Amino acid sequence: MKKRVKNAPITALNNGSEDLSLYSPSTKIYPRWVSGRFNQWRIACVILTQLIFYLTPWLGWNERQAVLFDLVSRKFYLFGLILLPQDFIYLAALLLCCALGLFVWTSVGGRLWCGYACPQTVYTEIFLWIETWLEGNRLARIKLDNSKISFHKLRIKTAKHSLWLIFALWTGLTFVGYFSPIRDLLTGMLTLQLGPWETFWIVFYGFATYGNAGFMREQVCKYMCPYARFQSVMFDSDTLIISYDQARGEPRHPLVKNLTPPAQGQCINCGICVQVCPTGIDIRDGLQYECIGCAACIDACDEVMDKIGSPPGLIRYTTENALAQVYAEKDISKRIFRPRVLMYGAVLLSVLTLTLGFLYKREPVKFTIVRDRNTLVREIEEGWLENTYRLQIFNSEEKSHAYFIKASGLPHLKLESDSTLPIFIPATGMEEIAIRINSPPDKLKNNTYPIYITVEAHDDHTIKTTEKTTFIAR
Ligand code: SF4
Ligand code: SF4
């Protein structure tokens, strides 16, 4: 029996004869810079997504932050929409719509999200821009990393990590700024008066960005991303993928000068498609889960094809069925109008319509009723019966209102005089009150009766809502 050596890699026995490592060593990938139409799309997506991310918390709306998920006061602001604790069902429905949208998008467009808009891709891209700017192209970066420690190397590495850290911390501040007013955060940061939790989350998110985009990079996509794992259930032979055209590319052969490229065997085995790949895979080996769909290999190969006088598209966006010539590559309708997409689309449309419909019809004032459990019914003057209720009233408008309470559903039902006073509730505020409702006993034959409580704004009679509850007679 073999003795376990301290700090040796964990191994598994294969047929009891040979050791197999359970972990593959990760080698640092130095993606080569590539230019081309898809790279331009990616740059545009990076700029657009980051403009939205960094600018949104600074937008104002009615003298407040336009988008703010205020966890402390449990109020979510999305421009004109304010979601209070009792509205979390809408938030859950909106999140469900996003998930269903991702289902539709993935089954049609494959990994387009991963390749162009996923934060991991976007921040890795930005960190790579900084790295390339300071350290040079792929070969220069490899050379620098392999060189001995020197003042030149230290200077460049310090500059790179400083820029990465500043960028990461700014990203952390922006992220936390979606949950806590960003202007206060910035002031607190500049005056060193940030609270402990805010400091923790800014540093935590900043270091997550620094670590994921600066060091982990493709490892996050390969081993940590849950979306990459469950994508396979949404993929089928009609989903958009990036594929190497085996029929056209094989058999590979090196470029022979002044030879017209043949119709087949057009891959000259230059390996540039592998050098540009941020996950370090060879797309010519077929569809692999590590491929994030960034299309860098398409741009690289198109450039090579252009140089050797061959048409572009040896590596291209396609589908498995289009490659197998089940339908023409340009027949987009075949890719979109298929049962899986129509089913996801129908569910998404239904949930979205219902959510928007309910949101549109949402009452600007809401309340919950809780009966007083200690005294269900109490006899007061002249034998009248009294029930007590606690009301939690939420004003979801950005304007304060005075509200009146009304009770109905039984003849001679009466609110106690202290329950008829106006209740002032500030904008997006909540007030909890107790009300007493009385009824003469002679008309009450049953044990319980349904009654209705209405809360109505004094200054706007269209703002009102009614809830049903029970009046207990005995
Ligand atoms: S870039 Fe194109 S030609 Fe070069 S190895 Fe890759 S597939 Fe072949
Ligand atoms: S194989 Fe091509 S598309 Fe896939 S990750 Fe690598 S470069 Fe990007």
Coordinates of C-alpha atoms and ligand atoms in Angstrom, one line a residue:
M1 CA 0.0 0.0 0.0
K2 CA 1.3 3.4 -1.0
K3 CA 2.1 5.9 1.8
R4 CA 0.3 9.3 1.5
V5 CA 2.9 12.0 1.1
K6 CA 2.1 15.2 2.9
N7 CA 0.9 18.0 0.5
A8 CA 0.9 15.6 -2.4
P9 CA -2.1 16.0 -4.8
I10 CA -5.1 13.9 -3.9
T11 CA -5.3 10.9 -6.1
A12 CA -7.7 8.0 -6.9
L13 CA -6.8 4.5 -7.6
N14 CA -7.5 3.2 -11.1
N15 CA -8.2 -0.6 -11.1
G16 CA -6.0 -0.7 -8.0
S17 CA -2.9 -0.4 -10.1
E18 CA -2.2 3.2 -11.0
D19 CA -2.8 6.7 -9.4
L20 CA -5.0 9.2 -11.2
S21 CA -5.1 12.8 -10.1
L22 CA -8.5 14.2 -9.3
Y23 CA -7.4 17.7 -10.1
S24 CA -5.8 19.0 -13.3
P25 CA -3.2 21.7 -12.8
S26 CA -4.3 25.1 -14.1
T27 CA -2.0 26.8 -16.5
K28 CA -2.2 30.6 -16.9
I29 CA -3.8 31.5 -20.2
Y30 CA -2.4 34.5 -22.1
P31 CA -5.1 35.2 -24.7
R32 CA -3.8 36.9 -27.9
W33 CA -5.4 40.2 -28.8
V34 CA -7.8 39.9 -31.7
S35 CA -9.6 42.4 -33.9
G36 CA -12.7 41.9 -36.0
R37 CA -16.4 42.5 -36.1
F38 CA -17.3 40.3 -33.1
N39 CA -14.6 41.9 -31.0
Q40 CA -16.1 45.3 -31.9
W41 CA -19.5 44.0 -30.7
R42 CA -18.0 42.8 -27.5
I43 CA -16.3 46.2 -26.9
A44 CA -19.6 47.9 -27.5
C45 CA -21.3 45.5 -25.1
V46 CA -18.7 46.1 -22.4
I47 CA -19.0 49.9 -22.8
L48 CA -22.8 49.8 -22.8
T49 CA -23.3 47.4 -19.8
Q50 CA -20.7 49.3 -17.8
L51 CA -22.3 52.7 -18.6
I52 CA -25.6 51.3 -17.4
F53 CA -24.0 49.7 -14.3
Y54 CA -21.9 52.7 -13.2
L55 CA -24.4 55.5 -14.0
T56 CA -27.7 54.0 -12.9
P57 CA -27.2 54.5 -9.1
W58 CA -26.4 58.2 -9.8
L59 CA -29.8 58.8 -11.5
G60 CA -32.3 60.8 -9.5
W61 CA -36.1 60.5 -9.4
N62 CA -38.4 62.7 -7.3
E63 CA -35.5 63.9 -5.2
R64 CA -34.3 60.3 -4.4
Q65 CA -32.1 57.7 -6.0
A66 CA -34.0 56.3 -9.0
V67 CA -32.9 52.7 -8.5
L68 CA -32.4 51.7 -4.9
F69 CA -33.0 48.3 -3.2
D70 CA -33.1 49.6 0.4
L71 CA -32.9 46.5 2.4
V72 CA -32.8 48.3 5.8
S73 CA -36.2 49.9 5.3
R74 CA -37.4 47.0 3.0
K75 CA -38.4 49.4 0.2
F76 CA -37.3 48.8 -3.4
Y77 CA -37.3 51.8 -5.8
L78 CA -37.3 51.3 -9.5
F79 CA -37.8 54.7 -11.0
G80 CA -41.5 55.4 -10.5
L81 CA -42.2 51.9 -9.1
I82 CA -42.0 51.5 -5.3
L83 CA -42.2 48.0 -3.9
L84 CA -43.0 47.7 -0.2
P85 CA -42.6 44.6 1.9
Q86 CA -46.1 43.3 1.0
D87 CA -45.2 43.7 -2.7
F88 CA -42.4 41.2 -2.7
I89 CA -44.6 38.9 -4.7
Y90 CA -44.1 41.3 -7.6
L91 CA -40.4 41.3 -7.2
A92 CA -40.4 37.5 -7.2
A93 CA -42.5 37.6 -10.3
L94 CA -40.2 40.1 -12.0
L95 CA -37.2 37.8 -11.1
L96 CA -39.1 34.9 -12.5
C97 CA -39.6 36.8 -15.8
C98 CA -35.8 37.5 -15.9
A99 CA -35.1 33.7 -15.4
L100 CA -37.7 32.8 -18.1
G101 CA -36.2 35.5 -20.4
L102 CA -32.8 33.8 -19.9
F103 CA -34.4 30.4 -20.8
V104 CA -35.8 31.8 -24.1
W105 CA -32.6 33.7 -24.9
T106 CA -30.4 30.6 -24.2
S107 CA -32.4 28.2 -26.2
V108 CA -32.2 30.5 -29.2
G109 CA -28.9 32.3 -28.8
G110 CA -26.9 29.8 -26.8
R111 CA -24.1 31.4 -24.9
L112 CA -24.4 34.9 -26.4
W113 CA -25.0 36.3 -22.8
C114 CA -21.7 34.6 -21.6
G115 CA -19.7 35.9 -24.6
Y116 CA -20.8 39.5 -24.5
A117 CA -22.6 40.7 -21.4
C118 CA -21.9 38.4 -18.4
P119 CA -20.1 40.4 -15.7
Q120 CA -17.3 37.8 -15.5
T121 CA -16.6 38.2 -19.2
V122 CA -16.9 41.9 -19.1
Y123 CA -14.6 42.5 -16.1
T124 CA -12.1 39.9 -17.4
E125 CA -12.1 41.8 -20.7
I126 CA -11.5 45.2 -18.9
F127 CA -8.8 43.7 -16.7
L128 CA -7.1 42.2 -19.9
W129 CA -7.3 45.7 -21.6
I130 CA -5.4 47.1 -18.6
E131 CA -2.9 44.2 -18.6
T132 CA -2.3 44.5 -22.4
W133 CA -1.9 48.3 -22.1
L134 CA 0.7 48.0 -19.4
E135 CA 2.5 44.7 -20.2
G136 CA 2.1 44.5 -24.0
N137 CA 0.9 41.7 -26.3
R138 CA 0.7 38.0 -25.5
L139 CA 4.4 37.2 -26.1
A140 CA 5.5 40.3 -24.1
R141 CA 3.2 39.2 -21.2
I142 CA 4.6 35.6 -21.2
K143 CA 8.2 37.0 -21.4
L144 CA 7.5 39.4 -18.5
D145 CA 6.0 36.6 -16.3
N146 CA 8.9 34.3 -17.0
S147 CA 11.6 37.0 -16.4
K148 CA 13.5 37.3 -13.1
I149 CA 12.3 39.9 -10.6
S150 CA 13.6 43.4 -11.6
F151 CA 12.7 47.0 -11.0
H152 CA 11.1 47.1 -14.4
K153 CA 8.9 44.1 -13.7
L154 CA 8.0 45.4 -10.2
R155 CA 7.0 48.8 -11.6
I156 CA 4.8 47.3 -14.3
K157 CA 3.2 44.8 -12.0
T158 CA 2.6 47.4 -9.2
A159 CA 1.0 49.7 -11.7
K160 CA -1.3 46.9 -13.1
H161 CA -2.4 45.7 -9.7
S162 CA -3.0 49.3 -8.5
L163 CA -5.2 50.0 -11.5
W164 CA -7.0 46.7 -11.0
L165 CA -7.6 47.4 -7.3
I166 CA -8.9 51.0 -7.9
F167 CA -11.3 49.7 -10.6
A168 CA -12.4 46.8 -8.4
L169 CA -13.1 49.0 -5.4
W170 CA -15.0 51.5 -7.6
T171 CA -17.1 48.5 -8.8
G172 CA -17.6 47.4 -5.2
L173 CA -18.8 50.9 -4.3
T174 CA -21.2 51.0 -7.3
F175 CA -22.6 47.6 -6.4
V176 CA -23.2 48.5 -2.8
G177 CA -24.7 51.8 -4.1
Y178 CA -27.7 49.8 -5.4
F179 CA -28.5 48.9 -1.8
S180 CA -27.5 52.0 0.1
P181 CA -27.7 55.6 -1.2
I182 CA -24.5 56.0 -3.3
R183 CA -23.9 59.7 -2.6
D184 CA -23.8 59.0 1.1
L185 CA -21.5 56.1 0.5
L186 CA -19.1 58.2 -1.5
T187 CA -19.1 61.0 1.1
G188 CA -18.6 58.4 3.8
M189 CA -15.7 56.8 1.8
L190 CA -14.0 60.2 1.2
T191 CA -14.4 61.3 4.8
L192 CA -13.5 57.8 6.2
Q193 CA -16.8 57.6 7.9
L194 CA -18.3 54.5 6.3
G195 CA -20.2 52.1 8.5
P196 CA -18.7 48.6 9.1
W197 CA -21.2 46.7 7.0
E198 CA -20.9 49.1 4.1
T199 CA -17.1 48.9 4.3
F200 CA -17.3 45.1 4.5
W201 CA -19.5 44.8 1.4
I202 CA -17.5 47.3 -0.7
V203 CA -14.2 45.6 0.1
F204 CA -15.8 42.1 -0.3
Y205 CA -17.3 42.9 -3.7
G206 CA -14.2 44.8 -4.8
F207 CA -11.9 41.8 -3.9
A208 CA -14.4 39.4 -5.6
T209 CA -14.0 41.5 -8.8
Y210 CA -10.2 41.7 -8.4
G211 CA -9.9 38.0 -7.8
N212 CA -12.4 36.8 -10.4
A213 CA -11.3 39.1 -13.3
G214 CA -7.6 39.3 -12.5
F215 CA -6.8 35.8 -11.5
M216 CA -9.6 33.2 -11.6
R217 CA -10.9 34.3 -15.1
E218 CA -11.8 31.3 -17.1
Q219 CA -11.8 29.1 -14.0
V220 CA -15.0 30.9 -12.8
C221 CA -16.8 29.9 -16.1
K222 CA -15.4 26.4 -16.1
Y223 CA -15.9 25.4 -12.5
M224 CA -18.0 27.9 -10.6
C225 CA -20.7 29.3 -12.8
P226 CA -24.1 27.6 -12.2
Y227 CA -25.6 29.1 -15.4
A228 CA -23.0 27.3 -17.5
R229 CA -24.0 24.0 -15.8
F230 CA -27.7 24.1 -16.4
Q231 CA -27.4 25.6 -19.9
S232 CA -27.1 22.1 -21.4
V233 CA -30.8 21.4 -20.6
M234 CA -31.8 24.4 -22.7
F235 CA -29.5 23.5 -25.6
D236 CA -30.6 21.4 -28.6
S237 CA -29.5 20.9 -32.2
D238 CA -31.1 24.2 -33.2
T239 CA -29.4 26.4 -30.6
L240 CA -26.9 28.9 -31.8
I241 CA -23.3 27.7 -31.3
I242 CA -19.8 28.6 -32.4
S243 CA -18.5 25.7 -34.5
Y244 CA -15.6 24.8 -36.6
D245 CA -16.7 23.4 -40.0
Q246 CA -15.0 20.0 -40.1
A247 CA -16.1 19.2 -43.6
R248 CA -14.4 22.4 -44.9
G249 CA -11.4 22.5 -42.6
E250 CA -10.2 18.9 -42.6
P251 CA -7.7 17.4 -43.3
R252 CA -5.5 20.2 -42.0
H253 CA -2.3 21.1 -43.7
P254 CA 0.3 23.8 -43.4
L255 CA 0.0 26.8 -45.8
V256 CA 1.9 26.3 -49.0
K257 CA 2.9 29.6 -50.6
N258 CA 1.2 30.6 -53.8
L259 CA -1.1 27.6 -53.7
T260 CA -4.8 28.3 -54.2
P261 CA -6.6 27.1 -51.1
P262 CA -8.5 23.8 -51.9
A263 CA -12.3 23.5 -51.3
Q264 CA -11.5 21.1 -48.5
G265 CA -8.7 21.0 -45.9
Q266 CA -8.7 24.8 -45.6
C267 CA -7.5 24.8 -42.0
I268 CA -3.8 25.7 -42.2
N269 CA -3.2 24.6 -38.6
C270 CA -1.9 28.0 -37.6
G271 CA -3.3 27.6 -34.0
I272 CA -4.3 31.3 -33.8
C273 CA -7.9 30.3 -32.9
V274 CA -6.4 28.5 -29.8
Q275 CA -4.1 31.4 -28.9
V276 CA -7.0 33.9 -28.8
C277 CA -9.3 31.7 -26.8
P278 CA -9.8 33.1 -23.3
T279 CA -10.6 29.6 -22.0
G280 CA -7.6 28.0 -23.8
I281 CA -9.6 25.4 -25.7
D282 CA -9.3 24.2 -29.3
I283 CA -12.7 24.7 -31.0
R284 CA -11.7 22.3 -33.7
D285 CA -12.1 19.5 -31.2
G286 CA -15.9 20.1 -31.3
L287 CA -18.4 21.7 -29.0
Q288 CA -17.1 21.9 -25.4
Y289 CA -18.7 23.2 -22.2
E290 CA -15.7 25.4 -21.6
C291 CA -16.5 27.5 -24.7
I292 CA -18.1 30.8 -23.5
G293 CA -19.2 31.8 -27.0
C294 CA -17.0 34.9 -27.2
A295 CA -16.4 34.5 -30.9
A296 CA -12.7 35.5 -30.6
C297 CA -11.8 32.4 -32.6
I298 CA -14.2 33.4 -35.4
D299 CA -12.5 36.8 -35.7
A300 CA -9.1 35.2 -35.6
C301 CA -9.8 32.6 -38.2
D302 CA -11.7 35.0 -40.5
E303 CA -8.5 37.1 -40.5
V304 CA -6.4 34.0 -41.4
M305 CA -8.9 33.1 -44.2
D306 CA -8.7 36.6 -45.5
K307 CA -4.9 36.4 -45.7
I308 CA -4.9 33.1 -47.6
G309 CA -7.7 34.2 -49.9
S310 CA -10.4 31.9 -48.6
P311 CA -13.9 33.0 -47.7
P312 CA -14.6 33.6 -44.0
G313 CA -16.6 31.3 -41.8
L314 CA -14.4 28.2 -41.3
I315 CA -15.3 28.9 -37.7
R316 CA -18.7 30.5 -37.4
Y317 CA -22.0 31.0 -35.6
T318 CA -24.3 28.1 -36.7
T319 CA -26.4 25.3 -35.3
E320 CA -25.8 21.6 -35.3
N321 CA -28.7 21.0 -37.6
A322 CA -27.5 23.7 -40.0
L323 CA -24.0 22.1 -40.0
A324 CA -25.7 18.7 -40.8
Q325 CA -27.6 20.5 -43.6
V326 CA -31.0 19.7 -42.1
Y327 CA -31.8 23.3 -43.2
A328 CA -30.0 26.3 -44.7
E329 CA -27.7 28.2 -42.3
K330 CA -29.6 31.5 -43.1
D331 CA -33.0 30.0 -42.3
I332 CA -33.4 31.8 -39.0
S333 CA -37.1 30.9 -38.7
K334 CA -36.2 27.2 -38.2
R335 CA -34.0 28.2 -35.2
I336 CA -36.6 30.4 -33.5
F337 CA -40.0 28.8 -34.2
R338 CA -39.6 25.5 -32.5
P339 CA -41.6 23.9 -29.6
R340 CA -39.0 24.5 -26.9
V341 CA -38.7 28.2 -27.6
L342 CA -42.5 28.7 -28.2
M343 CA -43.2 27.0 -24.8
Y344 CA -40.6 29.1 -22.9
G345 CA -41.9 32.2 -24.8
A346 CA -45.6 31.4 -23.9
V347 CA -44.8 30.9 -20.2
L348 CA -42.7 34.1 -20.2
L349 CA -45.4 36.1 -21.9
S350 CA -48.1 34.8 -19.6
V351 CA -46.1 35.6 -16.4
L352 CA -45.0 39.0 -17.7
T353 CA -48.6 40.0 -18.7
L354 CA -50.0 38.9 -15.4
T355 CA -47.2 40.7 -13.4
L356 CA -47.6 43.9 -15.4
G357 CA -51.4 43.7 -15.2
F358 CA -51.3 43.3 -11.4
L359 CA -48.7 46.0 -11.0
Y360 CA -50.8 48.4 -13.1
K361 CA -53.9 47.7 -11.0
R362 CA -52.0 47.8 -7.7
E363 CA -53.7 50.0 -5.1
P364 CA -51.6 52.9 -4.0
V365 CA -52.8 52.2 -0.4
K366 CA -52.8 48.7 1.1
F367 CA -53.6 47.4 4.5
T368 CA -53.6 44.1 6.5
I369 CA -56.1 43.3 9.2
V370 CA -55.3 41.3 12.3
R371 CA -58.0 40.6 14.8
D372 CA -57.4 41.2 18.5
R373 CA -57.0 37.6 19.7
N374 CA -57.3 38.4 23.4
T375 CA -60.9 39.6 23.2
L376 CA -62.8 38.3 20.3
V377 CA -66.0 40.2 21.2
R378 CA -66.8 42.5 24.1
E379 CA -70.1 43.8 25.4
I380 CA -70.1 47.6 25.9
E381 CA -72.8 50.2 26.8
E382 CA -76.4 49.4 26.1
G383 CA -75.5 45.8 25.2
W384 CA -73.7 46.8 22.0
L385 CA -71.0 44.3 20.8
E386 CA -67.5 45.5 20.0
N387 CA -64.7 43.8 17.9
T388 CA -61.2 45.2 17.9
Y389 CA -58.8 45.0 14.9
R390 CA -55.3 46.0 14.2
L391 CA -54.6 47.6 10.8
Q392 CA -51.2 48.0 9.2
I393 CA -51.7 50.6 6.5
F394 CA -49.0 51.1 3.8
N395 CA -48.9 54.2 1.6
S396 CA -47.0 53.2 -1.6
E397 CA -47.2 56.7 -3.1
E398 CA -44.4 59.2 -3.1
K399 CA -46.8 61.7 -1.4
S400 CA -48.1 61.8 2.1
H401 CA -51.9 61.3 2.7
A402 CA -54.4 61.5 5.5
Y403 CA -56.7 58.4 5.5
F404 CA -60.1 57.7 6.9
I405 CA -61.5 54.3 7.9
K406 CA -65.0 53.1 7.1
A407 CA -66.8 49.9 8.0
S408 CA -69.7 48.3 6.2
G409 CA -71.5 45.0 5.6
L410 CA -73.9 45.1 8.6
P411 CA -76.8 47.5 9.3
H412 CA -76.0 49.9 12.2
L413 CA -72.3 49.0 12.1
K414 CA -70.4 51.9 13.8
L415 CA -66.8 52.8 14.3
E416 CA -65.8 54.1 17.7
S417 CA -65.1 57.8 17.7
D418 CA -61.3 57.4 18.1
S419 CA -61.3 55.1 15.1
T420 CA -62.8 57.8 12.8
L421 CA -59.9 60.2 13.2
P422 CA -57.7 60.8 10.1
I423 CA -54.5 58.8 10.0
F424 CA -51.5 60.7 8.5
I425 CA -49.0 58.4 6.7
P426 CA -45.9 59.9 5.1
A427 CA -44.8 59.1 1.5
T428 CA -43.9 55.3 1.2
G429 CA -44.6 55.0 5.0
M430 CA -46.5 52.6 7.1
E431 CA -48.8 53.1 10.2
E432 CA -50.2 50.6 12.5
I433 CA -53.5 51.4 14.3
A434 CA -56.2 49.7 16.4
I435 CA -59.8 50.3 15.5
R436 CA -63.0 49.3 17.3
I437 CA -66.2 48.4 15.5
N438 CA -69.6 48.2 17.2
S439 CA -73.0 46.7 16.4
P440 CA -76.3 46.5 18.2
P441 CA -76.9 42.9 19.4
D442 CA -80.7 42.6 18.5
K443 CA -80.1 42.1 14.7
L444 CA -77.3 39.6 15.1
K445 CA -78.6 36.0 15.1
N446 CA -75.5 34.2 13.8
N447 CA -72.1 33.7 15.5
T448 CA -70.1 35.5 12.8
Y449 CA -70.8 38.0 9.9
P450 CA -68.6 39.1 7.0
I451 CA -67.9 42.8 7.1
Y452 CA -65.8 45.2 5.0
I453 CA -63.2 47.8 6.1
T454 CA -62.3 50.6 3.7
V455 CA -59.2 52.9 3.9
E456 CA -59.7 56.0 1.8
A457 CA -57.4 59.0 1.2
H458 CA -59.0 62.3 2.4
D459 CA -57.5 64.4 -0.5
D460 CA -58.2 61.9 -3.3
H461 CA -61.2 59.6 -3.1
T462 CA -59.9 57.4 -5.9
I463 CA -57.2 56.2 -3.5
K464 CA -59.0 53.6 -1.5
T465 CA -59.0 50.0 -0.8
T466 CA -61.4 47.6 0.9
E467 CA -60.6 44.3 2.7
K468 CA -63.0 41.7 4.0
T469 CA -62.9 40.5 7.6
T470 CA -65.3 38.9 10.2
F471 CA -67.4 40.4 12.9
I472 CA -67.9 38.0 15.8
A473 CA -71.3 38.3 17.6
R474 CA -70.9 35.6 20.2
Ligands
SF4_1 S1 -7.4 29.9 -37.1 FE1 -8.5 28.9 -38.6 S2 -6.9 28.1 -40.0 FE2 -5.9 28.7 -38.1 S3 -5.9 26.8 -36.9 FE3 -7.7 27.8 -36.4 S4 -9.3 27.0 -37.7 FE4 -7.3 26.5 -38.6
SF4_2 S1 -13.6 28.4 -28.5 FE1 -13.9 30.4 -29.5 S2 -15.8 31.1 -28.9 FE2 -15.3 29.5 -27.5 S3 -14.3 30.5 -25.8 FE3 -12.7 29.9 -27.2 S4 -12.4 31.7 -28.5 FE4 -14.3 32.0 -27.5

